[in-house]
Amino acid sequence: MNAVALITGASRGIGRGIALECATLGYDLVINFARHALAAQQTATDCVSAGRAAGKAIRAEICQADIASSADRRKLIQFTKEKLTRLDLLVNNAGVAPEVRADILDASEESFDRLIAINVKGPYFLTQLAANWMIEQRKTVAAPVPFRPKIITISSVSAYAASVNRGDYCVSKAALAMLTPLYAARLAEHGINVYEIRPGVIRTDMTAPVKEKYDTLIAGGLTPINRWGTPEDIGKAVAAIAQDLLPFSTGEVINVDGGFHLRRL
Ligand code: NAP
């Protein structure tokens, strides 16, 4: 029996990169998506191939669920229980940018509510469901694979960097940054470590509409490591945690941003 990882928003972008890394480690996967079933299926197929290339036989199941919906969050956990029977790693990755980048003097309440629902409420309550199941499993699972469950949340440098044309996104990521200290403090007694990974500028569909802007900023020295980040960069950070390489750390923020967060003079 393999360990199991549930990754939200794993059909594309960063979530897909995380899924591929977890596959090479031998995790069975639940690949969640919202709308793009074909992309999710492709990720699942590619994960099975990546696992095989690494000498691991893994399963990858896809599950449609809108993490902003309470019913869908329950469906996602139930799906994981029924298909793969255990949960060793939850990665809260799914998130959205505003549909329109609008000056905070004009931006709409509808966009704000959408981002809070998907980027904050979704992972907050999915973590609650997953954590309760992990606590239950620690009492009941007679696991051939050691059971050291973990929770990782993908936030953003927007948790602290102000972008006045997407204030709703920044507010949602700043709020999301409180999830990790809260659950880390609450779950340590149950042997569950909790981490935040804070990506910088990563090349995905989310950043495609502003590619030229970031090309120019990166060329101008935005980050000490002078390149775009990739989904694989985030996947490798998840892999370090997934391999239990940070056993005496919880509540940590791991910046995967090419050094964007450094103050320089
Ligand atoms: P992306 O390329 O737009 O992919 C978003 C993923 O989330 C897709 O798999 C999408 O599924 C899924 N998703 C969207 N809404 C969902 C919902 N309501 N329920 C379930 N799944 C949903 O985005 P990305 O760049 O990979 O970003 C992933 C995470 O990293 C987000 O939380 C984002 O805020 C964060 N992040 C990104 C960057 C960056 O530069 N790209 C930087 C910092 C942080 P479908 O395919 O079905 O639409």
mmCIF file of C-alpha atoms and ligand atoms in Angstrom:
data_model
loop_
_atom_site.group_PDB
_atom_site.id
_atom_site.type_symbol
_atom_site.label_atom_id
_atom_site.label_comp_id
_atom_site.label_asym_id
_atom_site.label_seq_id
_atom_site.Cartn_x
_atom_site.Cartn_y
_atom_site.Cartn_z
ATOM 1 C CA MET A 1 0.000 0.000 0.000
ATOM 2 C CA ASN A 2 1.286 3.477 -0.930
ATOM 3 C CA ALA A 3 0.936 6.683 1.034
ATOM 4 C CA VAL A 4 -1.796 8.948 -0.371
ATOM 5 C CA ALA A 5 -1.655 12.636 -1.314
ATOM 6 C CA LEU A 6 -4.697 14.775 -2.087
ATOM 7 C CA ILE A 7 -3.722 17.825 -4.133
ATOM 8 C CA THR A 8 -6.302 20.500 -4.891
ATOM 9 C CA GLY A 9 -6.121 22.205 -8.276
ATOM 10 C CA ALA A 10 -3.745 19.593 -9.663
ATOM 11 C CA SER A 11 -5.006 19.574 -13.259
ATOM 12 C CA ARG A 12 -2.702 22.411 -14.297
ATOM 13 C CA GLY A 13 0.162 24.656 -13.205
ATOM 14 C CA ILE A 14 1.708 24.391 -9.755
ATOM 15 C CA GLY A 15 -0.646 21.635 -8.581
ATOM 16 C CA ARG A 16 0.323 19.493 -11.553
ATOM 17 C CA GLY A 17 4.015 20.068 -10.759
ATOM 18 C CA ILE A 18 3.394 18.965 -7.174
ATOM 19 C CA ALA A 19 1.500 15.867 -8.317
ATOM 20 C CA LEU A 20 4.335 14.808 -10.632
ATOM 21 C CA GLU A 21 6.927 15.123 -7.849
ATOM 22 C CA CYS A 22 4.731 13.177 -5.411
ATOM 23 C CA ALA A 23 4.245 10.462 -8.043
ATOM 24 C CA THR A 24 8.010 9.941 -8.332
ATOM 25 C CA LEU A 25 8.100 9.476 -4.541
ATOM 26 C CA GLY A 26 5.539 6.697 -4.814
ATOM 27 C CA TYR A 27 2.438 8.490 -3.526
ATOM 28 C CA ASP A 28 -0.982 7.449 -4.757
ATOM 29 C CA LEU A 29 -2.780 10.615 -5.789
ATOM 30 C CA VAL A 30 -6.140 12.305 -5.777
ATOM 31 C CA ILE A 31 -5.964 14.978 -8.449
ATOM 32 C CA ASN A 32 -8.658 17.544 -7.818
ATOM 33 C CA PHE A 33 -9.866 19.989 -10.457
ATOM 34 C CA ALA A 34 -12.725 22.429 -10.955
ATOM 35 C CA ARG A 35 -13.501 22.565 -14.686
ATOM 36 C CA HIS A 36 -10.724 21.092 -16.833
ATOM 37 C CA ALA A 37 -11.361 17.331 -16.747
ATOM 38 C CA LEU A 38 -9.127 16.572 -19.732
ATOM 39 C CA ALA A 39 -6.191 18.398 -18.160
ATOM 40 C CA ALA A 40 -6.784 16.492 -14.903
ATOM 41 C CA GLN A 41 -6.858 13.180 -16.773
ATOM 42 C CA GLN A 42 -3.639 14.099 -18.579
ATOM 43 C CA THR A 43 -1.960 14.919 -15.246
ATOM 44 C CA ALA A 44 -3.120 11.568 -13.848
ATOM 45 C CA THR A 45 -1.710 9.697 -16.865
ATOM 46 C CA ASP A 46 1.574 11.622 -16.681
ATOM 47 C CA CYS A 47 1.855 10.956 -12.927
ATOM 48 C CA VAL A 48 1.464 7.195 -13.413
ATOM 49 C CA SER A 49 4.196 7.357 -16.104
ATOM 50 C CA ALA A 50 6.455 9.499 -13.871
ATOM 51 C CA GLY A 51 5.971 7.026 -11.034
ATOM 52 C CA ARG A 52 6.759 4.095 -13.314
ATOM 53 C CA ALA A 53 9.921 5.831 -14.591
ATOM 54 C CA ALA A 54 11.002 6.203 -10.960
ATOM 55 C CA GLY A 55 10.296 2.531 -10.291
ATOM 56 C CA LYS A 56 7.051 3.149 -8.363
ATOM 57 C CA ALA A 57 3.651 1.674 -9.150
ATOM 58 C CA ILE A 58 1.154 4.365 -8.205
ATOM 59 C CA ARG A 59 -2.534 5.116 -8.698
ATOM 60 C CA ALA A 60 -3.812 8.548 -9.712
ATOM 61 C CA GLU A 61 -7.537 9.283 -9.445
ATOM 62 C CA ILE A 62 -9.175 12.499 -10.616
ATOM 63 C CA CYS A 63 -12.009 14.180 -8.710
ATOM 64 C CA GLN A 64 -14.015 17.211 -9.770
ATOM 65 C CA ALA A 65 -14.835 19.437 -6.784
ATOM 66 C CA ASP A 66 -15.161 23.182 -6.314
ATOM 67 C CA ILE A 67 -13.272 23.824 -3.082
ATOM 68 C CA ALA A 68 -15.439 26.870 -2.418
ATOM 69 C CA SER A 69 -18.430 24.532 -1.991
ATOM 70 C CA SER A 70 -18.984 22.815 1.331
ATOM 71 C CA ALA A 71 -20.750 19.862 -0.339
ATOM 72 C CA ASP A 72 -17.903 19.476 -2.841
ATOM 73 C CA ARG A 73 -15.263 19.529 -0.092
ATOM 74 C CA ARG A 74 -17.075 16.686 1.656
ATOM 75 C CA LYS A 75 -17.345 14.864 -1.691
ATOM 76 C CA LEU A 76 -13.581 15.189 -2.205
ATOM 77 C CA ILE A 77 -12.744 13.683 1.185
ATOM 78 C CA GLN A 78 -15.354 10.934 0.717
ATOM 79 C CA PHE A 79 -13.908 10.151 -2.721
ATOM 80 C CA THR A 80 -10.419 9.832 -1.192
ATOM 81 C CA LYS A 81 -11.757 7.517 1.528
ATOM 82 C CA GLU A 82 -13.554 5.296 -0.953
ATOM 83 C CA LYS A 83 -10.883 5.124 -3.659
ATOM 84 C CA LEU A 84 -7.630 5.200 -1.708
ATOM 85 C CA THR A 85 -8.718 4.602 1.937
ATOM 86 C CA ARG A 86 -6.136 6.830 3.647
ATOM 87 C CA LEU A 87 -4.707 10.355 3.567
ATOM 88 C CA ASP A 88 -1.060 11.089 4.360
ATOM 89 C CA LEU A 89 -0.650 14.461 2.677
ATOM 90 C CA LEU A 90 -3.089 17.262 1.904
ATOM 91 C CA VAL A 91 -1.808 19.995 -0.394
ATOM 92 C CA ASN A 92 -4.071 23.053 -0.476
ATOM 93 C CA ASN A 93 -2.982 24.413 -3.833
ATOM 94 C CA ALA A 94 -6.124 25.424 -5.746
ATOM 95 C CA GLY A 95 -6.533 29.169 -5.974
ATOM 96 C CA VAL A 96 -7.605 31.853 -8.382
ATOM 97 C CA ALA A 97 -6.605 35.362 -9.407
ATOM 98 C CA PRO A 98 -9.286 38.009 -9.958
ATOM 99 C CA GLU A 99 -10.985 37.708 -13.356
ATOM 100 C CA VAL A 100 -10.178 41.373 -13.919
ATOM 101 C CA ARG A 101 -7.238 43.177 -12.382
ATOM 102 C CA ALA A 102 -8.910 46.336 -11.092
ATOM 103 C CA ASP A 103 -7.605 49.307 -9.097
ATOM 104 C CA ILE A 104 -8.638 48.947 -5.440
ATOM 105 C CA LEU A 105 -10.511 52.237 -5.818
ATOM 106 C CA ASP A 106 -12.836 50.518 -8.335
ATOM 107 C CA ALA A 107 -12.676 46.750 -7.644
ATOM 108 C CA SER A 108 -15.945 44.902 -6.999
ATOM 109 C CA GLU A 109 -17.307 43.132 -3.935
ATOM 110 C CA GLU A 110 -18.212 40.162 -6.168
ATOM 111 C CA SER A 111 -14.552 39.579 -7.032
ATOM 112 C CA PHE A 112 -13.577 39.955 -3.366
ATOM 113 C CA ASP A 113 -16.190 37.401 -2.264
ATOM 114 C CA ARG A 114 -15.133 34.939 -4.998
ATOM 115 C CA LEU A 115 -11.480 35.080 -3.985
ATOM 116 C CA ILE A 116 -12.207 34.752 -0.270
ATOM 117 C CA ALA A 117 -14.464 31.735 -0.968
ATOM 118 C CA ILE A 118 -11.946 29.872 -3.156
ATOM 119 C CA ASN A 119 -8.604 31.030 -1.738
ATOM 120 C CA VAL A 120 -9.434 31.148 1.991
ATOM 121 C CA LYS A 121 -12.689 29.479 3.005
ATOM 122 C CA GLY A 122 -12.076 26.466 0.735
ATOM 123 C CA PRO A 123 -8.655 25.467 2.105
ATOM 124 C CA TYR A 124 -9.568 26.445 5.673
ATOM 125 C CA PHE A 125 -12.512 24.067 5.861
ATOM 126 C CA LEU A 126 -10.988 21.368 3.647
ATOM 127 C CA THR A 127 -8.104 21.313 6.131
ATOM 128 C CA GLN A 128 -10.612 20.914 8.968
ATOM 129 C CA LEU A 129 -12.154 17.863 7.264
ATOM 130 C CA ALA A 130 -8.773 16.356 6.366
ATOM 131 C CA ALA A 131 -7.291 16.990 9.820
ATOM 132 C CA ASN A 132 -10.191 15.275 11.566
ATOM 133 C CA TRP A 133 -9.811 12.271 9.290
ATOM 134 C CA MET A 134 -6.025 12.189 9.858
ATOM 135 C CA ILE A 135 -6.570 12.242 13.649
ATOM 136 C CA GLU A 136 -9.042 9.367 13.307
ATOM 137 C CA GLN A 137 -6.606 7.431 11.083
ATOM 138 C CA ARG A 138 -3.746 7.801 13.554
ATOM 139 C CA LYS A 139 -5.875 5.851 16.032
ATOM 140 C CA THR A 140 -7.107 3.220 13.628
ATOM 141 C CA VAL A 141 -4.730 2.686 10.713
ATOM 142 C CA ALA A 142 -2.497 -0.327 11.021
ATOM 143 C CA ALA A 143 -0.325 0.997 8.241
ATOM 144 C CA PRO A 144 2.349 -0.991 6.488
ATOM 145 C CA VAL A 145 3.591 2.450 5.335
ATOM 146 C CA PRO A 146 4.515 4.664 8.349
ATOM 147 C CA PHE A 147 1.706 7.166 8.976
ATOM 148 C CA ARG A 148 3.107 10.669 9.560
ATOM 149 C CA PRO A 149 0.452 12.913 8.049
ATOM 150 C CA LYS A 150 1.208 16.415 6.805
ATOM 151 C CA ILE A 151 -0.660 19.438 5.500
ATOM 152 C CA ILE A 152 0.842 21.964 3.079
ATOM 153 C CA THR A 153 -0.791 25.169 1.901
ATOM 154 C CA ILE A 154 0.373 27.063 -1.174
ATOM 155 C CA SER A 155 0.044 30.776 -0.475
ATOM 156 C CA SER A 156 1.881 33.550 -2.350
ATOM 157 C CA VAL A 157 4.291 36.448 -1.953
ATOM 158 C CA SER A 158 1.032 38.406 -2.304
ATOM 159 C CA ALA A 159 0.453 37.584 1.373
ATOM 160 C CA TYR A 160 2.782 40.538 2.073
ATOM 161 C CA ALA A 161 3.538 42.294 -1.263
ATOM 162 C CA ALA A 162 0.923 44.958 -2.083
ATOM 163 C CA SER A 163 -0.418 44.917 -5.658
ATOM 164 C CA VAL A 164 -2.953 47.735 -5.836
ATOM 165 C CA ASN A 165 -4.594 46.298 -8.972
ATOM 166 C CA ARG A 166 -5.521 43.001 -7.253
ATOM 167 C CA GLY A 167 -6.078 43.881 -3.630
ATOM 168 C CA ASP A 168 -8.659 41.100 -3.274
ATOM 169 C CA TYR A 169 -5.998 38.503 -4.169
ATOM 170 C CA CYS A 170 -3.501 40.014 -1.692
ATOM 171 C CA VAL A 171 -6.088 40.094 1.112
ATOM 172 C CA SER A 172 -7.055 36.472 0.396
ATOM 173 C CA LYS A 173 -3.422 35.277 0.514
ATOM 174 C CA ALA A 174 -2.683 37.310 3.676
ATOM 175 C CA ALA A 175 -5.688 35.652 5.342
ATOM 176 C CA LEU A 176 -4.623 32.228 4.050
ATOM 177 C CA ALA A 177 -1.207 32.728 5.684
ATOM 178 C CA MET A 178 -2.906 32.380 9.118
ATOM 179 C CA LEU A 179 -4.135 28.859 8.283
ATOM 180 C CA THR A 180 -0.711 27.289 8.819
ATOM 181 C CA PRO A 181 0.126 28.678 12.300
ATOM 182 C CA LEU A 182 -3.405 27.860 13.474
ATOM 183 C CA TYR A 183 -3.464 24.264 12.295
ATOM 184 C CA ALA A 184 0.214 23.710 13.166
ATOM 185 C CA ALA A 185 -0.451 24.724 16.769
ATOM 186 C CA ARG A 186 -3.612 22.627 16.985
ATOM 187 C CA LEU A 187 -2.389 19.464 15.258
ATOM 188 C CA ALA A 188 1.139 19.000 16.664
ATOM 189 C CA GLU A 189 -0.204 16.897 19.546
ATOM 190 C CA HIS A 190 -1.648 14.544 16.925
ATOM 191 C CA GLY A 191 1.682 14.177 15.097
ATOM 192 C CA ILE A 192 0.518 16.199 12.096
ATOM 193 C CA ASN A 193 3.004 18.778 10.780
ATOM 194 C CA VAL A 194 1.678 21.775 8.868
ATOM 195 C CA TYR A 195 3.594 23.982 6.419
ATOM 196 C CA GLU A 196 3.096 26.937 4.104
ATOM 197 C CA ILE A 197 4.918 27.149 0.794
ATOM 198 C CA ARG A 198 5.040 30.729 -0.472
ATOM 199 C CA PRO A 199 5.731 30.864 -4.228
ATOM 200 C CA GLY A 200 7.028 33.896 -6.063
ATOM 201 C CA VAL A 201 6.422 34.471 -9.767
ATOM 202 C CA ILE A 202 5.764 31.058 -11.330
ATOM 203 C CA ARG A 203 5.171 30.399 -15.022
ATOM 204 C CA THR A 204 1.624 28.963 -15.285
ATOM 205 C CA ASP A 205 -1.712 29.780 -16.922
ATOM 206 C CA MET A 206 -2.380 32.150 -14.007
ATOM 207 C CA THR A 207 0.554 34.390 -14.898
ATOM 208 C CA ALA A 208 0.227 33.973 -18.703
ATOM 209 C CA PRO A 209 -1.856 37.151 -19.128
ATOM 210 C CA VAL A 210 0.889 39.230 -17.457
ATOM 211 C CA LYS A 211 3.868 37.427 -18.977
ATOM 212 C CA GLU A 212 5.393 40.535 -20.622
ATOM 213 C CA LYS A 213 5.107 42.551 -17.406
ATOM 214 C CA TYR A 214 6.940 39.880 -15.393
ATOM 215 C CA ASP A 215 9.487 39.251 -18.179
ATOM 216 C CA THR A 216 10.443 42.911 -17.898
ATOM 217 C CA LEU A 217 10.507 42.923 -14.085
ATOM 218 C CA ILE A 218 12.627 39.748 -13.933
ATOM 219 C CA ALA A 219 15.033 41.104 -16.571
ATOM 220 C CA GLY A 220 15.286 44.229 -14.417
ATOM 221 C CA GLY A 221 16.383 42.269 -11.340
ATOM 222 C CA LEU A 222 13.093 41.560 -9.510
ATOM 223 C CA THR A 223 14.578 38.416 -7.949
ATOM 224 C CA PRO A 224 18.184 37.584 -6.959
ATOM 225 C CA ILE A 225 17.751 34.211 -8.705
ATOM 226 C CA ASN A 226 17.123 35.763 -12.066
ATOM 227 C CA ARG A 227 14.476 33.608 -13.758
ATOM 228 C CA TRP A 228 10.804 32.639 -13.695
ATOM 229 C CA GLY A 229 9.884 29.978 -11.154
ATOM 230 C CA THR A 230 8.409 26.710 -12.401
ATOM 231 C CA PRO A 231 5.790 24.295 -11.041
ATOM 232 C CA GLU A 232 8.657 21.845 -10.571
ATOM 233 C CA ASP A 233 10.354 24.301 -8.156
ATOM 234 C CA ILE A 234 7.270 24.179 -5.929
ATOM 235 C CA GLY A 235 6.935 20.422 -6.428
ATOM 236 C CA LYS A 236 10.470 19.901 -5.106
ATOM 237 C CA ALA A 237 9.721 21.880 -1.936
ATOM 238 C CA VAL A 238 6.613 19.758 -1.386
ATOM 239 C CA ALA A 239 8.716 16.647 -2.026
ATOM 240 C CA ALA A 240 11.128 17.602 0.772
ATOM 241 C CA ILE A 241 8.228 17.779 3.222
ATOM 242 C CA ALA A 242 6.548 14.702 1.769
ATOM 243 C CA GLN A 243 9.742 12.707 2.383
ATOM 244 C CA ASP A 244 9.649 13.775 6.042
ATOM 245 C CA LEU A 245 12.878 15.782 5.765
ATOM 246 C CA LEU A 246 11.582 18.511 8.134
ATOM 247 C CA PRO A 247 10.315 16.356 11.027
ATOM 248 C CA PHE A 248 11.036 18.876 13.837
ATOM 249 C CA SER A 249 9.539 21.860 11.994
ATOM 250 C CA THR A 250 5.896 22.855 11.897
ATOM 251 C CA GLY A 251 4.123 26.115 11.101
ATOM 252 C CA GLU A 252 7.058 27.013 8.824
ATOM 253 C CA VAL A 253 6.820 29.307 5.823
ATOM 254 C CA ILE A 254 9.052 28.075 3.012
ATOM 255 C CA ASN A 255 9.722 30.809 0.469
ATOM 256 C CA VAL A 256 10.116 29.412 -3.046
ATOM 257 C CA ASP A 257 10.494 32.735 -4.786
ATOM 258 C CA GLY A 258 14.030 33.094 -6.143
ATOM 259 C CA GLY A 259 14.817 35.344 -3.166
ATOM 260 C CA PHE A 260 12.014 37.845 -3.901
ATOM 261 C CA HIS A 261 11.376 38.268 -0.161
ATOM 262 C CA LEU A 262 14.904 39.492 0.601
ATOM 263 C CA ARG A 263 15.242 43.159 1.477
ATOM 264 C CA ARG A 264 18.135 44.522 -0.531
ATOM 265 C CA LEU A 265 20.002 47.792 -0.367
HETATM 266 P P1 NAP B 1 -3.488 27.899 -12.511
HETATM 267 O O1 NAP B 1 -2.450 27.558 -13.508
HETATM 268 O O2 NAP B 1 -4.523 28.900 -12.858
HETATM 269 O O3 NAP B 1 -4.184 26.537 -12.014
HETATM 270 C C1 NAP B 1 -5.203 26.641 -11.059
HETATM 271 C C2 NAP B 1 -5.617 25.256 -10.622
HETATM 272 O O4 NAP B 1 -6.599 25.389 -9.579
HETATM 273 C C3 NAP B 1 -6.258 24.449 -11.730
HETATM 274 O O5 NAP B 1 -5.947 23.089 -11.524
HETATM 275 C C4 NAP B 1 -7.754 24.704 -11.497
HETATM 276 O O6 NAP B 1 -8.583 23.647 -11.965
HETATM 277 C C5 NAP B 1 -7.797 24.727 -9.982
HETATM 278 N N1 NAP B 1 -8.945 25.458 -9.432
HETATM 279 C C6 NAP B 1 -9.322 26.729 -9.681
HETATM 280 N N2 NAP B 1 -10.440 27.036 -8.982
HETATM 281 C C7 NAP B 1 -10.768 25.926 -8.281
HETATM 282 C C8 NAP B 1 -11.815 25.597 -7.394
HETATM 283 N N3 NAP B 1 -12.763 26.498 -7.077
HETATM 284 N N4 NAP B 1 -11.853 24.350 -6.873
HETATM 285 C C9 NAP B 1 -10.907 23.427 -7.193
HETATM 286 N N5 NAP B 1 -9.885 23.681 -8.030
HETATM 287 C C10 NAP B 1 -9.819 24.916 -8.572
HETATM 288 O O7 NAP B 1 -2.819 28.477 -11.170
HETATM 289 P P2 NAP B 1 -1.340 28.270 -10.581
HETATM 290 O O8 NAP B 1 -0.502 29.396 -11.042
HETATM 291 O O9 NAP B 1 -0.912 26.888 -10.775
HETATM 292 O O10 NAP B 1 -1.643 28.549 -9.029
HETATM 293 C C11 NAP B 1 -1.800 27.498 -8.087
HETATM 294 C C12 NAP B 1 -1.745 28.115 -6.695
HETATM 295 O O11 NAP B 1 -0.504 28.790 -6.517
HETATM 296 C C13 NAP B 1 -2.833 29.156 -6.442
HETATM 297 O O12 NAP B 1 -3.267 29.079 -5.116
HETATM 298 C C14 NAP B 1 -2.106 30.484 -6.678
HETATM 299 O O13 NAP B 1 -2.696 31.531 -5.976
HETATM 300 C C15 NAP B 1 -0.739 30.129 -6.128
HETATM 301 N N6 NAP B 1 0.345 30.971 -6.617
HETATM 302 C C16 NAP B 1 0.620 31.068 -7.948
HETATM 303 C C17 NAP B 1 1.684 31.878 -8.369
HETATM 304 C C18 NAP B 1 2.069 32.035 -9.807
HETATM 305 O O14 NAP B 1 2.921 32.901 -10.104
HETATM 306 N N7 NAP B 1 1.538 31.264 -10.725
HETATM 307 C C19 NAP B 1 2.421 32.581 -7.421
HETATM 308 C C20 NAP B 1 2.111 32.452 -6.079
HETATM 309 C C21 NAP B 1 1.076 31.645 -5.693
HETATM 310 P P3 NAP B 1 -9.156 23.640 -13.493
HETATM 311 O O15 NAP B 1 -8.004 23.204 -14.365
HETATM 312 O O16 NAP B 1 -10.252 22.645 -13.487
HETATM 313 O O17 NAP B 1 -9.597 25.031 -13.797
#
